[in-house]
Coordinates of C-alpha atoms in Angstrom, one line a residue:
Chain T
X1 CA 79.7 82.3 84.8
X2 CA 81.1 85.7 86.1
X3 CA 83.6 87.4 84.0
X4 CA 87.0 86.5 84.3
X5 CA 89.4 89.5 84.9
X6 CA 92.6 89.3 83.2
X7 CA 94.3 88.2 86.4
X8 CA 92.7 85.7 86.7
X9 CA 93.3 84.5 83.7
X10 CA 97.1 84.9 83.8
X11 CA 96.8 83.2 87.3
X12 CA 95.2 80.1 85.3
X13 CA 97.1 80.1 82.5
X14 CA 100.6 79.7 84.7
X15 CA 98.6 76.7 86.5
X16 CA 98.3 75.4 82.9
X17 CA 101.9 76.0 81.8
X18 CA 103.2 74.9 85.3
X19 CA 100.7 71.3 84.8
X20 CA 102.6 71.0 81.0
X21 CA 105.9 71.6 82.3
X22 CA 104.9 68.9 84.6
X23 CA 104.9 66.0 81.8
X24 CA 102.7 65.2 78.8
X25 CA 98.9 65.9 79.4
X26 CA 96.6 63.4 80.5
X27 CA 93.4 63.2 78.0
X28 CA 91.1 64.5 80.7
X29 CA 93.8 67.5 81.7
X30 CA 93.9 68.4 77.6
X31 CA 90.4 68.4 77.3
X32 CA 89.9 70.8 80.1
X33 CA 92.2 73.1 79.0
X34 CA 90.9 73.0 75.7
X35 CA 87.7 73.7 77.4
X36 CA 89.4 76.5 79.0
X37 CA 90.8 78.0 76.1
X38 CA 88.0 78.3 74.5
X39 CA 85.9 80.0 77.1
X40 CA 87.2 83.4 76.6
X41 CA 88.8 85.3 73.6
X42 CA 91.4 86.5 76.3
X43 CA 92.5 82.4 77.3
X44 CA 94.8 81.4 74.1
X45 CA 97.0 84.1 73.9
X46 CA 97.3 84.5 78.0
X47 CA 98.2 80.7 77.6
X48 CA 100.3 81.2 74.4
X49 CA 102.2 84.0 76.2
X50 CA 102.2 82.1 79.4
X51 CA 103.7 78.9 78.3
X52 CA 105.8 80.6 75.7
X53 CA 107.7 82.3 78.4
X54 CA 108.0 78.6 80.4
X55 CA 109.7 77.0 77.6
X56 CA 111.9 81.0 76.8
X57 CA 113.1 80.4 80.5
X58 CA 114.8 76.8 79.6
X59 CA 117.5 79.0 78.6
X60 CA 118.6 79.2 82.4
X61 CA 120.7 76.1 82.0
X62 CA 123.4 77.9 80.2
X63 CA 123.8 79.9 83.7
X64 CA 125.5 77.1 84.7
X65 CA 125.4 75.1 88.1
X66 CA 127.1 77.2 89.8
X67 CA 124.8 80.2 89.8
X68 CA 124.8 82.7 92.4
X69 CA 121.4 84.7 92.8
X70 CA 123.3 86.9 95.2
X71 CA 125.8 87.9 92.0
X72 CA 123.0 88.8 89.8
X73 CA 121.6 91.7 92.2
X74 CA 122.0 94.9 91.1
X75 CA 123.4 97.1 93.4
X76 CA 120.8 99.3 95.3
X77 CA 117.8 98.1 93.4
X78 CA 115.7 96.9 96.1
X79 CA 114.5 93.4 96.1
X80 CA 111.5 93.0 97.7
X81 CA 108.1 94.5 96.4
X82 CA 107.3 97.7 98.3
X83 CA 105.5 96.9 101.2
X84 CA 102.6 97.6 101.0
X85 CA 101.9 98.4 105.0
X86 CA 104.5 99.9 107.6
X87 CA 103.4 101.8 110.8
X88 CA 100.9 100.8 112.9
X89 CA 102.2 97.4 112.7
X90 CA 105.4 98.4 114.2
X91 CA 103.8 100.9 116.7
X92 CA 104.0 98.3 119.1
X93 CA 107.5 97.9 119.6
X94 CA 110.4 95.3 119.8
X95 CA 109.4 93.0 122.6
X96 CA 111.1 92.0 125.2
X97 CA 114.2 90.2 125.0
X98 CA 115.3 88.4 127.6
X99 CA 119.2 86.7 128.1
X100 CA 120.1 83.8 130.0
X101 CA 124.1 83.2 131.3
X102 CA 125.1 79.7 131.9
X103 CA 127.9 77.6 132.6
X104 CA 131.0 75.8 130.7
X105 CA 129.5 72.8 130.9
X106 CA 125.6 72.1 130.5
X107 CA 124.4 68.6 130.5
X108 CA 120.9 67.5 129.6
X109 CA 119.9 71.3 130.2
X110 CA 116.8 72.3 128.9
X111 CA 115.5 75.7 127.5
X112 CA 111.9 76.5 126.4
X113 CA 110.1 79.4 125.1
X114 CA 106.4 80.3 125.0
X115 CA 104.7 81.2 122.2
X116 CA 105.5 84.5 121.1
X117 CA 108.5 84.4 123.5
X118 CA 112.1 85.0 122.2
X119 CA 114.7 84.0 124.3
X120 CA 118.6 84.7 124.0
X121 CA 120.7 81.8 125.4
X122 CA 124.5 82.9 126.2
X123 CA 126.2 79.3 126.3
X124 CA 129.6 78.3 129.0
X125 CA 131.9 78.2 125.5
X126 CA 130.9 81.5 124.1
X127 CA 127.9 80.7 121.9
X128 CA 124.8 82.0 122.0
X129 CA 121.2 80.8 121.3
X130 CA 118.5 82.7 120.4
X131 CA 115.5 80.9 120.3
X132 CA 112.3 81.8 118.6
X133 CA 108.4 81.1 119.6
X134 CA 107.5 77.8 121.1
X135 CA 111.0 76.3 120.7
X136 CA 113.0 73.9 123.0
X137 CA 116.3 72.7 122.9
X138 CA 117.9 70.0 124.8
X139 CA 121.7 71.4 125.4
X140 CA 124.7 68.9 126.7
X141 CA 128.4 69.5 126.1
X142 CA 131.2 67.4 127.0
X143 CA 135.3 67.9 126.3
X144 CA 134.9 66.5 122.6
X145 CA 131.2 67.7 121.6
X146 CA 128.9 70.5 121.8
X147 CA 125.7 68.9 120.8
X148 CA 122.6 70.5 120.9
X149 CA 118.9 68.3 120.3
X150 CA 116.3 71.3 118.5
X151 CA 113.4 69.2 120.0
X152 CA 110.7 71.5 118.5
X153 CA 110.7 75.3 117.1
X154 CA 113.2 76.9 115.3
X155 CA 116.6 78.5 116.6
X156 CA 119.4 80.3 115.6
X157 CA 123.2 79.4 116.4
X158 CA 126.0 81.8 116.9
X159 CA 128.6 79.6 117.0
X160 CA 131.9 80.1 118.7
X161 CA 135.1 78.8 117.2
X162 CA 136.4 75.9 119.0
X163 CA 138.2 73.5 116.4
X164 CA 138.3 70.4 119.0
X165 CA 134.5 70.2 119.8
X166 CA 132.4 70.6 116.7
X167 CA 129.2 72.1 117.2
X168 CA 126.5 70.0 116.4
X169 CA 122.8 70.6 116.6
X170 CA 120.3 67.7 115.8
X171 CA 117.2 68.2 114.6
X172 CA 115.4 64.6 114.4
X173 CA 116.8 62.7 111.6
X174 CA 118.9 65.7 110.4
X175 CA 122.4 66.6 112.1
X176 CA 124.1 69.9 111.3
X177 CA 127.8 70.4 112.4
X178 CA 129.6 73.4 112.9
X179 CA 133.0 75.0 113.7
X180 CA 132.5 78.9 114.2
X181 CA 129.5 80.4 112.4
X182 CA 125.8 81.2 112.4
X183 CA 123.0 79.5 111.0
X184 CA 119.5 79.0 112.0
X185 CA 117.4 75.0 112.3
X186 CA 113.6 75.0 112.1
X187 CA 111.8 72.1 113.1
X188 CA 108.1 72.8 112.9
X189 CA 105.8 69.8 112.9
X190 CA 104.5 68.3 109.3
X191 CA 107.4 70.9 107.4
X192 CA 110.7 69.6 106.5
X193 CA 113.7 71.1 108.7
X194 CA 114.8 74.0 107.2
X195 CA 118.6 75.3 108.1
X196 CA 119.4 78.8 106.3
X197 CA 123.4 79.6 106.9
X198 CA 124.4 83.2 107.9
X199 CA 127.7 82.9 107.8
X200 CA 130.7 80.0 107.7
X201 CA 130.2 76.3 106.8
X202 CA 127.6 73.9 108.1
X203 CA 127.7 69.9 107.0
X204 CA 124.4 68.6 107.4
X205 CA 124.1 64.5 107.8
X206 CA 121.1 62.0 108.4
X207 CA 122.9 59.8 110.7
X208 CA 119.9 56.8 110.5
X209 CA 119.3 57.6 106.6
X210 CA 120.8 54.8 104.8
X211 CA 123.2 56.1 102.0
X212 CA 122.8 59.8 103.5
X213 CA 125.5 62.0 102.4
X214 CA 126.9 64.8 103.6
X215 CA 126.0 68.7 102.6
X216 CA 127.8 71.2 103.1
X217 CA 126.1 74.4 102.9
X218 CA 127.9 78.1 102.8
X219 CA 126.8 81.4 103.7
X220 CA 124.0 82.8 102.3
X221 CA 122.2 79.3 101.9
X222 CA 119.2 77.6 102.2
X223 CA 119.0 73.9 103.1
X224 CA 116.1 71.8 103.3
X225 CA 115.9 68.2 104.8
X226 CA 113.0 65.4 105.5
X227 CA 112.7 62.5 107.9
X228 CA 112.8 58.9 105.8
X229 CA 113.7 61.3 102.6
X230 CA 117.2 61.6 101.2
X231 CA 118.9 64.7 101.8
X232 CA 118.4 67.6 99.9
X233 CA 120.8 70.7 98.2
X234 CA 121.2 73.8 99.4
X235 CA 119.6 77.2 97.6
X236 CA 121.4 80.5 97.8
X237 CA 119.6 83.4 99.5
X238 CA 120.2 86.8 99.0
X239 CA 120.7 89.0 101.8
X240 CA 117.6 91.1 102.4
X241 CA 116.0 87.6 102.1
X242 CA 118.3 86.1 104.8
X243 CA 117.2 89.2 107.1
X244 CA 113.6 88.2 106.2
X245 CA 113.6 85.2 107.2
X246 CA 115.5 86.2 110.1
X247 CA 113.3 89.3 111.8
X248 CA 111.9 87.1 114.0
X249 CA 114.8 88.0 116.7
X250 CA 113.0 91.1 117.0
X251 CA 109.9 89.8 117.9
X252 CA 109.0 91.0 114.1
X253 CA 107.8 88.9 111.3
X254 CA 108.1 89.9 107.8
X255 CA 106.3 88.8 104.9
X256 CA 107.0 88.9 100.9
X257 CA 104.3 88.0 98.6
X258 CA 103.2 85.1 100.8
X259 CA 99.2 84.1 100.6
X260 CA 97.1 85.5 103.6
X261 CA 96.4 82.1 104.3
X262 CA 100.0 81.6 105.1
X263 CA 100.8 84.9 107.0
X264 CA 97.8 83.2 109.2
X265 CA 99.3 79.7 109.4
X266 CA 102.7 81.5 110.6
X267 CA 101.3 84.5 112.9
X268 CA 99.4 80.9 114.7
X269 CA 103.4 80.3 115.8
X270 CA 103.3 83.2 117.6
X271 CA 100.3 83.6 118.8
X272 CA 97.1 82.1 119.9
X273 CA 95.1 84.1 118.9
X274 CA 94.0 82.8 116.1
X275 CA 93.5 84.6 112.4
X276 CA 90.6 82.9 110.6
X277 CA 89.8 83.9 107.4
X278 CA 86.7 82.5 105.7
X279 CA 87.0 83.7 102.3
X280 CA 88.8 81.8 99.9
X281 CA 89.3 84.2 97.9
X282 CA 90.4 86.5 100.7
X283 CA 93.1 84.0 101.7
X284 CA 94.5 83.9 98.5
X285 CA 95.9 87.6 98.4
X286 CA 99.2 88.2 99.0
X287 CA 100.9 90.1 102.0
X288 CA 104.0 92.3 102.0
X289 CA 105.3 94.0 104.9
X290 CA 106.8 93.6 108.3
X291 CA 104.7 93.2 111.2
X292 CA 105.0 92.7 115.3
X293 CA 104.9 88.5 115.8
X294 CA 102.9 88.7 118.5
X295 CA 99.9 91.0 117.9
X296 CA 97.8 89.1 115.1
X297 CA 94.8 91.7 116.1
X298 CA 97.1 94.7 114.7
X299 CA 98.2 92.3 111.7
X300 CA 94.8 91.6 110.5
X301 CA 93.4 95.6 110.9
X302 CA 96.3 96.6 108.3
X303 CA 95.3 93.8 106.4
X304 CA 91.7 94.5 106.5
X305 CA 92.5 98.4 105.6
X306 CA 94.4 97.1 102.7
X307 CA 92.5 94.9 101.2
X308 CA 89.7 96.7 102.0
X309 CA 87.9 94.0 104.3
X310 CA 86.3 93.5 107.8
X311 CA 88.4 92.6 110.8
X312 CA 86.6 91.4 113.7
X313 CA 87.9 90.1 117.0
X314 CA 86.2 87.7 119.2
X315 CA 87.6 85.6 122.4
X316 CA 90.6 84.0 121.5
X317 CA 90.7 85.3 117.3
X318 CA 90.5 87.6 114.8
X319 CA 88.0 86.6 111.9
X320 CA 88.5 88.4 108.3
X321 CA 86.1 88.7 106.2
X322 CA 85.2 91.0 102.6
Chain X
X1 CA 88.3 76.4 69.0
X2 CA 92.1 78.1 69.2
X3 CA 95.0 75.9 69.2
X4 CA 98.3 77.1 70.9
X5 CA 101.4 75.8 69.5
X6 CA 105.0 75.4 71.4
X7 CA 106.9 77.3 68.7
X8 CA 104.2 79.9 68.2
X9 CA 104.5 80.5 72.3
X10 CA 107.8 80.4 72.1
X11 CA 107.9 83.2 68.9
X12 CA 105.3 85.3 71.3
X13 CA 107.6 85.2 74.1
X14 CA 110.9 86.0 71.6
X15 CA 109.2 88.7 69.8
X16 CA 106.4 90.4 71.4
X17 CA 107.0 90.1 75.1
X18 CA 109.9 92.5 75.4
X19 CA 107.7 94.9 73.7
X20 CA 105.1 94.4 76.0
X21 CA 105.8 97.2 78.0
X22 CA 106.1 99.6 75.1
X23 CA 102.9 98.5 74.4
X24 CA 101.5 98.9 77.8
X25 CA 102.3 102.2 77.8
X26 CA 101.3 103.1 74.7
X27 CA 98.1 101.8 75.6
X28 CA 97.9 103.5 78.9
X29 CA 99.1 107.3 77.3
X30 CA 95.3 106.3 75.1
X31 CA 93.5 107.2 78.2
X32 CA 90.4 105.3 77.3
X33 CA 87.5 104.9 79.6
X34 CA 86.2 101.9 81.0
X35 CA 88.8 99.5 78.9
X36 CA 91.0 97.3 80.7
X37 CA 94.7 97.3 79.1
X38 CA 95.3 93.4 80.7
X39 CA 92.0 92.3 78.4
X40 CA 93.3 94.3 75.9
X41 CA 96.9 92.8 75.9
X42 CA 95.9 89.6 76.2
X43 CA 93.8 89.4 73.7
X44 CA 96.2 90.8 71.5
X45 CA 98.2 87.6 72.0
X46 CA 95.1 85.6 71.3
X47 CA 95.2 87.5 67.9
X48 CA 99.0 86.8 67.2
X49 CA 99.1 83.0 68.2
X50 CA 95.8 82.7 65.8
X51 CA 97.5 84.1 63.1
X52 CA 98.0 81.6 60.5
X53 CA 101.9 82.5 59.9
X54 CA 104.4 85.0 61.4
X55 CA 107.1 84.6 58.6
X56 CA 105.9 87.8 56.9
X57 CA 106.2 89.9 59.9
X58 CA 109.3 92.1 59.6
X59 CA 108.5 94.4 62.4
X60 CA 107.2 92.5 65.3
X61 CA 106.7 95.7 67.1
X62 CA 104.6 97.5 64.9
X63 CA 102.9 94.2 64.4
X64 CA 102.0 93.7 67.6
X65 CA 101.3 97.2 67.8
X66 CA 98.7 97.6 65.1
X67 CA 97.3 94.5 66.0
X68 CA 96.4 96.0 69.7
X69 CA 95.5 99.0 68.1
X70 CA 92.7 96.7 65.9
X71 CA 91.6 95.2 69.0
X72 CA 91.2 98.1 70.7
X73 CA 89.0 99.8 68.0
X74 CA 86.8 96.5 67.9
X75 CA 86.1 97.4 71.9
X76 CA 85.6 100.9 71.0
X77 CA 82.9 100.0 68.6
X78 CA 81.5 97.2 70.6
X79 CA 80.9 99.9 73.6
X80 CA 80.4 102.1 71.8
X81 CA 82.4 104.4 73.1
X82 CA 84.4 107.5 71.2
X83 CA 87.9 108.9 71.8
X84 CA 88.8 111.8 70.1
X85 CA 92.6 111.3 71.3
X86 CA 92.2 107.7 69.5
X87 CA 90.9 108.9 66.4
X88 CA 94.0 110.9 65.9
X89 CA 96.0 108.4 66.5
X90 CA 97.5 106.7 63.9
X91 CA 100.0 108.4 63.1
X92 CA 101.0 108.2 67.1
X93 CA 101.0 104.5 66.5
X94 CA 103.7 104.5 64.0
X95 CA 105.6 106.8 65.7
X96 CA 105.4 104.7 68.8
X97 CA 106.1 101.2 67.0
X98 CA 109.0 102.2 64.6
X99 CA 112.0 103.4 66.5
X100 CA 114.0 100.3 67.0
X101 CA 113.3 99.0 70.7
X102 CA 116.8 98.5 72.6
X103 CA 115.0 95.0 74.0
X104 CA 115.6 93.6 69.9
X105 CA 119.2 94.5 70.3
X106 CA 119.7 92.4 73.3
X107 CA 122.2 89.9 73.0
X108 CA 122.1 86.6 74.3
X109 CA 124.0 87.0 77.4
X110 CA 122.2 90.2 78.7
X111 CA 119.4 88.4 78.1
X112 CA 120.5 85.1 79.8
X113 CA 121.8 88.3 82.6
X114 CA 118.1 89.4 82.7
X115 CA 116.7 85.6 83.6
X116 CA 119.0 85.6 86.0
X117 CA 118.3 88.4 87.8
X118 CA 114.6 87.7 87.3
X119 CA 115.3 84.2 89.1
X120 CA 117.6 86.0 91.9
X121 CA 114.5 88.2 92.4
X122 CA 111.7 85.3 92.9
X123 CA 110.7 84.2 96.4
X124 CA 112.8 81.5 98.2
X125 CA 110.8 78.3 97.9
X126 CA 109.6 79.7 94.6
X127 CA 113.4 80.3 93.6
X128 CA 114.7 76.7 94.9
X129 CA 111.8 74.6 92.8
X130 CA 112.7 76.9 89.7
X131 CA 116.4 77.0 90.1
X132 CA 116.1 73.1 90.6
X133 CA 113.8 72.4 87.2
X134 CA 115.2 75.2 85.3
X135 CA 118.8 75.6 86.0
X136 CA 119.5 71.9 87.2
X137 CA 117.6 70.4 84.5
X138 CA 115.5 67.8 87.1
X139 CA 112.1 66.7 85.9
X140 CA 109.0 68.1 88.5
X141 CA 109.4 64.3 89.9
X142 CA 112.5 65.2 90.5
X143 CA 112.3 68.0 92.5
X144 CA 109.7 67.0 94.4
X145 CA 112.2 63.9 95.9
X146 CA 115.1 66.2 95.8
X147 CA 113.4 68.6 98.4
X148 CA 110.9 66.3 100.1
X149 CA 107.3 68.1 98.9
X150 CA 104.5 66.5 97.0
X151 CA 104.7 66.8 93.1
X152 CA 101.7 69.4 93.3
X153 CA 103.7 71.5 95.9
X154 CA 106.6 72.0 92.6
X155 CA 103.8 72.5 90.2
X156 CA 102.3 75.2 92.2
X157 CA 105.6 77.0 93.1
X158 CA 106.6 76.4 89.3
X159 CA 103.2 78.6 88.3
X160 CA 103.8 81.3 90.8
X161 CA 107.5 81.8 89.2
X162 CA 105.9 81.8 85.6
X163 CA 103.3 84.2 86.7
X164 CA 106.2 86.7 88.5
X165 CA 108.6 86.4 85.8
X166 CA 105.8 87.6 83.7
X167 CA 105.1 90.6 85.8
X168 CA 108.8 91.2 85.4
X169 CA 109.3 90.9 81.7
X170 CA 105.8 91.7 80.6
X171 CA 105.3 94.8 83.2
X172 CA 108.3 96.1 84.0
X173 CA 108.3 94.2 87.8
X174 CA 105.1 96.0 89.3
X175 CA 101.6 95.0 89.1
X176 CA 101.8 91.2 89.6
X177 CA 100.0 91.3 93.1
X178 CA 97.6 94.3 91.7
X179 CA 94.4 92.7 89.9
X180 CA 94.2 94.6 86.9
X181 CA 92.5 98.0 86.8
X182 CA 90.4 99.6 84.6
X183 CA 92.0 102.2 82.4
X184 CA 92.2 105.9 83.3
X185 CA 89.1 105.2 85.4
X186 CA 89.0 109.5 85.5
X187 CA 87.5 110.6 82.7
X188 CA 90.0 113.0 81.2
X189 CA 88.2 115.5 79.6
X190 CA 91.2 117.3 78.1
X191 CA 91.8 113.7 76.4
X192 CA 88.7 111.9 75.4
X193 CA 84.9 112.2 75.7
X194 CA 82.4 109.5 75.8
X195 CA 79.1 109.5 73.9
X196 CA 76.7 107.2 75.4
X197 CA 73.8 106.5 73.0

């Protein structure tokens, strides 16, 4: 067997620690971790160290539920890791924006994008949409209710105040209802819709869910809801995250420690060109930086320079391989 | 065959891991060829959760120091390699372990501070699952319903927050996406020399 390197082994050992915060041990998991201990000199006490700081983090009950991650920044010290790339991604430039103007009233109106298409919809009652790749929403308002049905894709809402029609966007089984503020919905096959809050209050309802109760989620949150699941909390973001997740209006996407094997799986919403990457290994590594959505050829040749592998395009992908 | 206690983790992660740092630097100013301070670190640990008892210890720091220090000279002889710079330094070692680390002096709640900054600082889905466990108090299980993912889904997200929180506290917050590197891989020649045989 190769040589571990001591990444590795740290990797391993929070597997380990995450598997025992997990519940008791089955005999066959103890024995392979015994087994695993004792295959290098450099296993116990990555483990020791490892699972030791698991149980030191308990500790985090006594912040209490109502922390705040956004409290515990410290001014000016940046959040995210360096990036690792910058330039040449961006070289290609914001694309194109375009705006649609419509109406007061819009019923059973429809508005699609393409894939790596963002489109800004100005709404009759001062709201606008701006919708990201491959989205569609069905849009129909009437004098009591603005609804909007997020049929597929993700969007964000700038809502406009208007106390006697709530705003309400449905996304499947999950409703979220607004007054005046901002908060995106993605609805992205096999993923649970996601609704991260910019600013103001959203309630979020299952309607068909048995026993659903309401959420209501503040600025600065994260909410995460499933079909036939009951509804879920809300997690606080903190605002160069909320940014993050929101750089998609300018046709950018921005990534922070996620696997290459995700950055691929997200890029394929933009693009379709496809990034296939055959090493496991490979896919494993972790990207930081922001990049241009829709150029996945660009993505992978910063990636390849980085991580000091081979990018090569065919028709209709980019494979990457060490 | 090692066996890793709870409590003797827990000790490590008390006592040593705030020193890790100190350690990892002190290790680094050695400028040794061809050694890897992660091996060298981690098997350091291996040697303190062995050890049959840590009641004696009075300073942890100088413990943990001494005991890197013998690890690092079992290398050195294995590989045969010679430092003059480690030779000499001994008496760098105590100087290096004994002045009281502010880390020991932390209270409780600039420690409890420091978690949660180290929480605020994890990755979203990362952050949710841990805040969820760890803040919470909901069993894996638990989360998993709460937020609609499969039970190995929190178990992963749970390991990467272990292994992050451990590049913050045990590395100062850089080098958990670096693999680790060898040490000094420049032979400094004002430093150290190597004698192959």
């Amino acid at each position: 067997m190769p040589r571990q390197t001591a990444h590795e082994i740290d990797a391993a050992a929070a597997g380990w620690a995450a598997r025992v915060d997990r519940g008791p041990l089955s005999g066959g998991d103890q024995d392979r971790l015994q087994a695993w201990l004792d295959s290098d000199v450099r296993c116990p006490g990555a483990y020791a160290r490892m699972r030791g700081l698991a149980l030191n983090t308990e500790r985090a009950r006594a912040l209490g539920p109502a922390f705040d991650p956004s409290r515990f920044m410290p001014p000016g010290r940046p959040t995210r890791r360096a990036m690792l790339w910058t330039g040449g991604a961006l070289a290609a430039g914001v694309a194109g924006v375009g705006v649609l103007g419509l109406g007061a009233f819009h019923r059973g109106q429809r508005f699609t994008t393409r894939k790596g298409e963002v489109q800004v919809v100005a709404l009759g009652d001062g709201s606008v949409v701006t919708l990201n790749t491959a989205s569609r929403i069905a849009v129909d308002f009437s004098h009591s209710r603005r609804d909007i049905a997020l049929l597929g894709g993700e969007a964000l809402f700038d809502v406009a105040k208007d106390r006697a029609r709530p705003f309400v966007v449905t996304a499947g089984n999950t409703q979220v209802r607004a007054v005046g503020t901002s908060f995106t919905v993605r609805r992205l096959a096999d993923s649970p819709v996601q609704i991260l809050v910019r600013e103001g209050v959203v309630e979020i309802t299952q309607p068909r869910q048995a026993g659903a109760r309401a959420v209501l989620a503040a600025a600065n949150t994260v909410a995460v809801s499933r079909i036939d699941r009951p509804m879920v909390t809300a997690a606080a973001v903190a605002a160069p995250e909320l940014n993050r997740q929101l750089a998609w209006r300018d046709g950018r996407i921005e990534f922070d420690g996620e696997t290459l094997d995700q950055a691929a799986a997200d890029f394929a919403r933009y693009s379709d060109t496809r990034i296939v990457v055959d090493d496991q290994s490979l896919g494993r590594e972790e990207i930081s930086g922001l990049f241009q959505a829709d150029d996945p050829v660009g993505f992978a040749q910063s990636v390849a320079t980085s991580l000091n592998a081979r990018a090569e395009v065919r028709d209709g992908e980019v494979s990457l391989t060490r | 065959m090692t066996m890793v206690s709870d409590e003797r983790s827990l000790w490590l992660a008390r006592n040593v891991l705030p020193h890790e740092q100190a350690l990892r630097a002190w290790l680094q100013s050695r400028r040794l060829v061809g050694l890897d301070i992660d091996d060298i670190v981690q098997e350091t640990y291996t040697r303190l959760i062995s050890a049959e008892s840590v009641a004696h210890i009075r300073n942890v720091k100088t413990y943990a120091f001494q005991t890197a220090y013998s690890v690092l000279m079992d290398h050195i002889r294995r590989s045969k390699i010679v430092s003059f710079s480690l030779v000499a330094d001994m008496d760098v070692l105590g100087a290096a372990a004994e002045d009281p680390s502010p880390e020991t002096q932390t209270a409780d709640r600039e420690e409890l501070q420091r978690l949660g900054e180290a929480i605020s600082a994890l990755p979203i889905k990362v952050r949710a699952v841990f805040t969820l466990r760890r803040i919470d108090g909901l069993s894996q299980r638990e989360v998993a319903k709460r937020l609609g993912i499969s039970e190995s889904t929190v178990e992963k997200h749970m390991s990467r927050g272990f292994l992050l929180l451990l590049g913050l506290f045990g590395r100062g917050g850089k080098g958990v996406a670096t693999s680790s590197k060898a040490l000094n891989p420049k032979l400094d020649r004002g430093h150290a020399k190597t004698d192959r045989p």
